[in-house]
Amino acid sequence: MYNKYVDRRKEILDLIKDGEQNAKRLADRFGVSLMSIYRDLKALEEEGIITRKYGKIELTSRLPQKPNPDQKDICAFCQKENPDRLKFTFYLENGKQINTCCPHCGLLMYKSIMEPIEAIITKDFITCNLVGGASAYYVLGSSAAPCCTPSALAFGRKEDAIMFKNGFGGEVFEFDEATKIIWDLMKYGSILKITKFNRS
Ligand SMILES: [Zn+2]
Ligand SMILES: [Zn+2]
């Protein structure tokens, strides 16, 4: 009698390993009552092999790790998960970091950072090398928008920024200007409209 239960539990466990999550289906499969399956599941649960949550059966070892909110790489401005390639990070004097997904969010965020900033690091859009955010050149409003729009992309060298602009449009700005223009871009939608507005 005991062995029968143990065998069934082993088979149940194999099915759970294959992805089965439903007690009713297990009962049908073994031709036993739901109560019997619940007893088996309870035994497996007590051994710490499975867990049952919201009616689903899962292997304990396969449970996804709870995300640690401190470690999760989320853009501090738009909450998007940070794609590493365009990351724009502020290193504060107090040792903290503020990560944003791309120069668009970084430039928009800049004015609202009250703590002293030790360094700003981003990546060159072409080479992916780390570049200092404050000395980088920014192409704003180009037609290439791999992350946020209006697009803002960083370049270590001015020549590269100009070449990119020639291909994809937009305008080249240094950091200080870029932190202002990005807000205008958000407001007016295009570099052309900003220029018209400033002329009139
Ligand atoms: Zn963002
Ligand atoms: Zn972005």
Coordinates of C-alpha atoms and ligand atoms in Angstrom, one line a residue:
M1 CA 0.0 0.0 0.0
Y2 CA 2.7 2.4 1.0
N3 CA 4.7 1.7 -2.1
K4 CA 1.8 2.4 -4.3
Y5 CA 1.6 5.9 -2.9
V6 CA 5.4 6.4 -3.2
D7 CA 5.3 5.3 -6.8
R8 CA 2.5 7.6 -7.7
R9 CA 4.2 10.5 -6.0
K10 CA 7.3 9.8 -8.1
E11 CA 5.2 9.8 -11.2
I12 CA 3.4 12.9 -10.2
L13 CA 6.7 14.6 -9.6
D14 CA 7.9 13.6 -13.0
L15 CA 4.8 15.1 -14.6
I16 CA 5.3 18.3 -12.6
K17 CA 8.9 18.4 -13.8
D18 CA 7.5 18.2 -17.3
G19 CA 5.4 21.2 -16.6
E20 CA 2.1 19.9 -15.2
Q21 CA 0.6 22.4 -12.8
N22 CA -3.0 21.2 -12.5
A23 CA -4.3 18.8 -9.7
K24 CA -7.5 17.9 -11.5
R25 CA -5.6 16.7 -14.6
L26 CA -3.3 14.7 -12.4
A27 CA -6.3 13.0 -10.7
D28 CA -7.8 12.2 -14.1
R29 CA -4.6 10.8 -15.4
F30 CA -4.1 8.5 -12.4
G31 CA -7.8 7.7 -12.2
V32 CA -8.0 8.6 -8.6
S33 CA -10.0 11.2 -6.6
L34 CA -8.8 14.8 -6.3
M35 CA -8.5 14.1 -2.6
S36 CA -5.9 11.4 -3.2
I37 CA -3.9 13.8 -5.5
Y38 CA -4.1 16.5 -2.9
R39 CA -2.7 14.1 -0.3
D40 CA 0.2 13.3 -2.6
L41 CA 0.8 16.9 -3.3
K42 CA 0.7 17.8 0.4
A43 CA 3.3 15.1 1.1
L44 CA 5.5 16.5 -1.7
E45 CA 5.0 20.0 -0.4
E46 CA 5.9 19.0 3.2
E47 CA 9.1 17.5 1.8
G48 CA 9.8 20.9 0.3
I49 CA 9.9 19.5 -3.2
I50 CA 7.0 21.5 -4.6
T51 CA 4.9 24.5 -3.7
R52 CA 1.3 25.3 -4.5
K53 CA 0.3 28.9 -5.1
Y54 CA -2.9 30.2 -6.6
G55 CA -3.9 26.6 -7.5
K56 CA -0.7 26.0 -9.5
I57 CA 1.9 23.4 -8.6
E58 CA 5.5 24.3 -9.0
L59 CA 8.8 22.7 -8.3
T60 CA 10.5 24.5 -5.5
S61 CA 13.9 24.7 -7.2
R62 CA 12.3 26.1 -10.4
L63 CA 10.5 28.9 -8.6
P64 CA 11.7 32.2 -10.1
Q65 CA 13.9 34.2 -7.9
K66 CA 12.2 37.1 -6.4
P67 CA 13.5 40.2 -8.1
N68 CA 15.4 42.4 -5.8
P69 CA 14.2 46.0 -6.4
D70 CA 17.5 47.5 -5.5
Q71 CA 19.3 45.4 -8.1
K72 CA 16.9 45.7 -10.9
D73 CA 18.2 48.0 -13.5
I74 CA 15.4 50.3 -14.2
C75 CA 15.6 53.8 -15.8
A76 CA 15.2 56.3 -13.0
F77 CA 13.3 58.6 -15.4
C78 CA 11.0 56.5 -17.5
Q79 CA 11.1 53.2 -15.5
K80 CA 12.1 51.2 -18.6
E81 CA 14.5 48.4 -18.0
N82 CA 17.9 49.6 -18.9
P83 CA 19.3 48.3 -22.2
D84 CA 23.0 48.3 -21.4
R85 CA 24.1 49.6 -24.8
L86 CA 22.7 53.1 -24.3
K87 CA 22.9 53.4 -20.5
F88 CA 23.5 56.9 -19.1
T89 CA 24.6 56.9 -15.4
F90 CA 25.1 59.6 -12.9
Y91 CA 27.6 58.8 -10.1
L92 CA 26.8 60.9 -7.1
E93 CA 29.3 62.1 -4.5
N94 CA 27.4 60.2 -1.8
G95 CA 28.3 57.0 -3.6
K96 CA 24.9 56.4 -5.1
Q97 CA 24.2 55.8 -8.8
I98 CA 21.3 57.0 -10.8
N99 CA 20.8 54.9 -14.0
T100 CA 18.8 55.9 -16.9
C101 CA 18.1 54.0 -20.1
C102 CA 19.6 56.3 -22.6
P103 CA 20.9 59.9 -23.0
H104 CA 17.3 61.1 -23.7
C105 CA 16.3 60.2 -20.1
G106 CA 19.7 61.2 -18.7
L107 CA 19.6 64.7 -20.2
L108 CA 15.9 65.2 -19.1
M109 CA 16.8 64.0 -15.6
Y110 CA 19.9 66.1 -15.1
K111 CA 18.2 69.3 -13.8
S112 CA 16.3 67.4 -11.2
I113 CA 19.3 65.8 -9.5
M114 CA 19.9 67.8 -6.4
E115 CA 22.8 65.8 -4.9
P116 CA 26.3 66.8 -6.1
I117 CA 27.3 64.7 -9.2
E118 CA 30.8 63.2 -9.3
A119 CA 30.7 61.8 -12.8
I120 CA 28.3 61.2 -15.7
I121 CA 29.1 58.1 -17.8
T122 CA 27.5 57.0 -20.9
K123 CA 28.4 55.0 -24.0
D124 CA 29.4 56.2 -27.5
F125 CA 26.6 55.2 -29.8
I126 CA 29.0 53.9 -32.5
T127 CA 31.9 52.3 -30.6
C128 CA 30.0 51.5 -27.3
N129 CA 33.1 52.7 -25.4
L130 CA 32.4 54.5 -22.2
V131 CA 32.5 58.3 -22.5
G132 CA 32.1 61.1 -20.1
G133 CA 28.6 62.4 -20.3
A134 CA 29.6 66.0 -19.7
S135 CA 32.2 66.1 -22.5
A136 CA 30.2 64.0 -25.0
Y137 CA 28.5 65.3 -28.1
Y138 CA 24.8 64.7 -28.5
V139 CA 22.7 64.2 -31.6
L140 CA 19.2 65.2 -30.7
G141 CA 16.1 64.6 -32.7
S142 CA 17.6 62.3 -35.4
S143 CA 15.4 59.7 -37.1
A144 CA 17.3 56.9 -35.3
A145 CA 15.5 56.2 -32.0
P146 CA 16.7 52.9 -30.5
C147 CA 15.3 53.7 -27.1
C148 CA 13.3 56.9 -26.2
T149 CA 11.9 59.6 -28.5
P150 CA 12.8 62.3 -29.2
S151 CA 16.0 60.5 -29.8
A152 CA 19.2 61.6 -28.0
L153 CA 22.4 59.7 -28.7
A154 CA 25.9 60.3 -27.3
F155 CA 29.2 60.4 -29.2
G156 CA 32.8 60.7 -27.9
R157 CA 34.0 62.6 -30.9
K158 CA 32.4 65.6 -32.5
E159 CA 33.2 64.3 -36.0
D160 CA 31.3 61.1 -35.4
A161 CA 28.3 63.1 -34.1
I162 CA 28.3 65.2 -37.2
M163 CA 28.6 62.2 -39.5
F164 CA 25.7 60.6 -37.7
K165 CA 23.7 63.8 -38.0
N166 CA 24.4 63.9 -41.8
G167 CA 23.0 60.5 -42.1
F168 CA 20.1 60.4 -39.7
G169 CA 19.2 64.1 -39.2
G170 CA 18.9 66.0 -35.9
E171 CA 21.4 68.5 -34.5
V172 CA 24.7 68.2 -32.6
F173 CA 24.9 69.7 -29.1
E174 CA 27.3 69.8 -26.3
F175 CA 26.1 68.6 -22.9
D176 CA 24.9 71.9 -21.3
E177 CA 23.0 72.8 -24.4
A178 CA 21.6 69.3 -24.8
T179 CA 20.1 69.3 -21.3
K180 CA 18.0 72.4 -22.3
I181 CA 17.3 71.5 -26.0
I182 CA 16.0 68.0 -25.0
W183 CA 13.2 69.7 -23.0
D184 CA 12.3 72.0 -25.9
L185 CA 12.3 68.9 -28.1
M186 CA 9.8 67.3 -25.8
K187 CA 7.7 70.4 -26.0
Y188 CA 7.9 71.2 -29.7
G189 CA 8.5 67.8 -31.2
S190 CA 11.3 68.7 -33.7
I191 CA 14.5 70.6 -34.0
L192 CA 13.0 72.5 -36.9
K193 CA 10.1 73.7 -34.8
I194 CA 12.4 74.9 -32.0
T195 CA 14.5 76.9 -34.5
K196 CA 11.3 78.5 -36.0
F197 CA 10.1 79.3 -32.5
N198 CA 13.4 80.9 -31.4
R199 CA 13.5 83.0 -34.5
S200 CA 10.1 84.5 -34.2
Ligands
ZN1 ZN 14.5 56.0 -19.6
ZN2 ZN 15.6 55.6 -23.2

